[in-house]
């Protein structure tokens, strides 16, 4: 499990998962019906990337998200 604290970290995590799966950007864009520009921007940590499209990319890569609060983490 990875703690994600910024758009850049999310983009890097998505890129890492994509590469780990051996999927090219072109293959992923075809799979999730997204533009290559969107995926490139997402992997670079674009702050204004559309959340719905982010979830679609994550689903295409088999990424699930688990959220917690400060209380959950004992902070």
JSON list of C-alpha atoms in Angstrom, two decimals:
[
{"chain": "A", "resi": 1, "resn": "UNK", "atom": "CA", "xyz": [0.00, 0.00, 0.00]},
{"chain": "A", "resi": 2, "resn": "UNK", "atom": "CA", "xyz": [1.26, 3.48, -0.86]},
{"chain": "A", "resi": 3, "resn": "UNK", "atom": "CA", "xyz": [0.49, 6.79, 0.82]},
{"chain": "A", "resi": 4, "resn": "UNK", "atom": "CA", "xyz": [-0.31, 9.38, -1.85]},
{"chain": "A", "resi": 5, "resn": "UNK", "atom": "CA", "xyz": [-0.07, 13.03, -0.80]},
{"chain": "A", "resi": 6, "resn": "UNK", "atom": "CA", "xyz": [0.07, 14.94, -4.10]},
{"chain": "A", "resi": 7, "resn": "UNK", "atom": "CA", "xyz": [-0.95, 14.78, -7.76]},
{"chain": "A", "resi": 8, "resn": "UNK", "atom": "CA", "xyz": [2.69, 14.11, -8.63]},
{"chain": "A", "resi": 9, "resn": "UNK", "atom": "CA", "xyz": [2.80, 11.08, -6.33]},
{"chain": "A", "resi": 10, "resn": "UNK", "atom": "CA", "xyz": [-0.46, 9.75, -7.76]},
{"chain": "A", "resi": 11, "resn": "UNK", "atom": "CA", "xyz": [0.84, 10.18, -11.31]},
{"chain": "A", "resi": 12, "resn": "UNK", "atom": "CA", "xyz": [4.10, 8.44, -10.46]},
{"chain": "A", "resi": 13, "resn": "UNK", "atom": "CA", "xyz": [2.19, 5.57, -8.81]},
{"chain": "A", "resi": 14, "resn": "UNK", "atom": "CA", "xyz": [-0.05, 5.16, -11.86]},
{"chain": "A", "resi": 15, "resn": "UNK", "atom": "CA", "xyz": [2.97, 5.23, -14.19]},
{"chain": "A", "resi": 16, "resn": "UNK", "atom": "CA", "xyz": [4.76, 2.65, -12.05]},
{"chain": "A", "resi": 17, "resn": "UNK", "atom": "CA", "xyz": [1.72, 0.33, -12.06]},
{"chain": "A", "resi": 18, "resn": "UNK", "atom": "CA", "xyz": [1.32, 0.69, -15.81]},
{"chain": "A", "resi": 19, "resn": "UNK", "atom": "CA", "xyz": [4.96, -0.17, -16.44]},
{"chain": "A", "resi": 20, "resn": "UNK", "atom": "CA", "xyz": [4.82, -3.05, -13.95]},
{"chain": "A", "resi": 21, "resn": "UNK", "atom": "CA", "xyz": [1.94, -4.48, -15.97]},
{"chain": "A", "resi": 22, "resn": "UNK", "atom": "CA", "xyz": [3.97, -4.08, -19.17]},
{"chain": "A", "resi": 23, "resn": "UNK", "atom": "CA", "xyz": [1.36, -1.77, -20.71]},
{"chain": "A", "resi": 24, "resn": "UNK", "atom": "CA", "xyz": [2.37, 1.13, -22.96]},
{"chain": "A", "resi": 25, "resn": "UNK", "atom": "CA", "xyz": [0.66, 4.50, -22.73]},
{"chain": "A", "resi": 26, "resn": "UNK", "atom": "CA", "xyz": [-0.94, 3.84, -26.11]},
{"chain": "A", "resi": 27, "resn": "UNK", "atom": "CA", "xyz": [-2.31, 0.48, -24.98]},
{"chain": "A", "resi": 28, "resn": "UNK", "atom": "CA", "xyz": [-3.73, 1.99, -21.81]},
{"chain": "A", "resi": 29, "resn": "UNK", "atom": "CA", "xyz": [-5.38, 4.88, -23.62]},
{"chain": "A", "resi": 30, "resn": "UNK", "atom": "CA", "xyz": [-7.05, 2.39, -25.97]},
{"chain": "A", "resi": 31, "resn": "UNK", "atom": "CA", "xyz": [-8.18, 0.27, -23.00]},
{"chain": "A", "resi": 32, "resn": "UNK", "atom": "CA", "xyz": [-9.75, 3.15, -21.05]},
{"chain": "A", "resi": 33, "resn": "UNK", "atom": "CA", "xyz": [-10.81, 5.38, -23.96]},
{"chain": "A", "resi": 34, "resn": "UNK", "atom": "CA", "xyz": [-8.65, 8.31, -22.84]},
{"chain": "A", "resi": 35, "resn": "UNK", "atom": "CA", "xyz": [-6.40, 10.55, -24.88]},
{"chain": "A", "resi": 36, "resn": "UNK", "atom": "CA", "xyz": [-2.65, 10.13, -24.75]},
{"chain": "A", "resi": 37, "resn": "UNK", "atom": "CA", "xyz": [-2.36, 13.77, -23.66]},
{"chain": "A", "resi": 38, "resn": "UNK", "atom": "CA", "xyz": [-4.60, 13.06, -20.67]},
{"chain": "A", "resi": 39, "resn": "UNK", "atom": "CA", "xyz": [-2.52, 10.06, -19.62]},
{"chain": "A", "resi": 40, "resn": "UNK", "atom": "CA", "xyz": [0.78, 11.90, -20.08]},
{"chain": "A", "resi": 41, "resn": "UNK", "atom": "CA", "xyz": [-0.55, 14.82, -18.03]},
{"chain": "A", "resi": 42, "resn": "UNK", "atom": "CA", "xyz": [-1.88, 12.47, -15.34]},
{"chain": "A", "resi": 43, "resn": "UNK", "atom": "CA", "xyz": [1.41, 10.61, -15.05]},
{"chain": "A", "resi": 44, "resn": "UNK", "atom": "CA", "xyz": [3.21, 13.96, -14.74]},
{"chain": "A", "resi": 45, "resn": "UNK", "atom": "CA", "xyz": [0.95, 14.96, -11.84]},
{"chain": "A", "resi": 46, "resn": "UNK", "atom": "CA", "xyz": [-1.38, 17.48, -13.48]},
{"chain": "A", "resi": 47, "resn": "UNK", "atom": "CA", "xyz": [-3.37, 19.04, -10.65]},
{"chain": "A", "resi": 48, "resn": "UNK", "atom": "CA", "xyz": [-6.50, 19.65, -12.72]},
{"chain": "A", "resi": 49, "resn": "UNK", "atom": "CA", "xyz": [-6.92, 16.15, -14.17]},
{"chain": "A", "resi": 50, "resn": "UNK", "atom": "CA", "xyz": [-10.57, 15.05, -14.16]},
{"chain": "A", "resi": 51, "resn": "UNK", "atom": "CA", "xyz": [-11.28, 12.78, -11.23]},
{"chain": "A", "resi": 52, "resn": "UNK", "atom": "CA", "xyz": [-13.68, 10.57, -13.18]},
{"chain": "A", "resi": 53, "resn": "UNK", "atom": "CA", "xyz": [-11.07, 9.88, -15.82]},
{"chain": "A", "resi": 54, "resn": "UNK", "atom": "CA", "xyz": [-8.48, 9.19, -13.11]},
{"chain": "A", "resi": 55, "resn": "UNK", "atom": "CA", "xyz": [-10.76, 6.53, -11.65]},
{"chain": "A", "resi": 56, "resn": "UNK", "atom": "CA", "xyz": [-11.25, 5.03, -15.12]},
{"chain": "A", "resi": 57, "resn": "UNK", "atom": "CA", "xyz": [-7.47, 4.77, -15.61]},
{"chain": "A", "resi": 58, "resn": "UNK", "atom": "CA", "xyz": [-7.05, 3.29, -12.15]},
{"chain": "A", "resi": 59, "resn": "UNK", "atom": "CA", "xyz": [-9.77, 0.72, -12.84]},
{"chain": "A", "resi": 60, "resn": "UNK", "atom": "CA", "xyz": [-8.10, -0.19, -16.13]},
{"chain": "A", "resi": 61, "resn": "UNK", "atom": "CA", "xyz": [-4.89, -0.93, -14.23]},
{"chain": "A", "resi": 62, "resn": "UNK", "atom": "CA", "xyz": [-6.62, -2.76, -11.38]},
{"chain": "A", "resi": 63, "resn": "UNK", "atom": "CA", "xyz": [-5.75, -0.06, -8.84]},
{"chain": "A", "resi": 64, "resn": "UNK", "atom": "CA", "xyz": [-8.06, 0.30, -5.85]},
{"chain": "A", "resi": 65, "resn": "UNK", "atom": "CA", "xyz": [-8.14, 3.24, -3.47]},
{"chain": "A", "resi": 66, "resn": "UNK", "atom": "CA", "xyz": [-8.48, 3.04, 0.30]},
{"chain": "A", "resi": 67, "resn": "UNK", "atom": "CA", "xyz": [-9.02, 6.27, 2.22]},
{"chain": "A", "resi": 68, "resn": "UNK", "atom": "CA", "xyz": [-8.39, 7.02, 5.87]},
{"chain": "A", "resi": 69, "resn": "UNK", "atom": "CA", "xyz": [-8.69, 9.99, 8.19]},
{"chain": "A", "resi": 70, "resn": "UNK", "atom": "CA", "xyz": [-6.15, 11.37, 10.64]},
{"chain": "A", "resi": 71, "resn": "UNK", "atom": "CA", "xyz": [-8.15, 9.65, 13.35]},
{"chain": "A", "resi": 72, "resn": "UNK", "atom": "CA", "xyz": [-7.76, 6.31, 11.54]},
{"chain": "A", "resi": 73, "resn": "UNK", "atom": "CA", "xyz": [-4.00, 6.86, 11.43]},
{"chain": "A", "resi": 74, "resn": "UNK", "atom": "CA", "xyz": [-3.79, 7.84, 15.10]},
{"chain": "A", "resi": 75, "resn": "UNK", "atom": "CA", "xyz": [-2.81, 11.45, 14.43]}
]
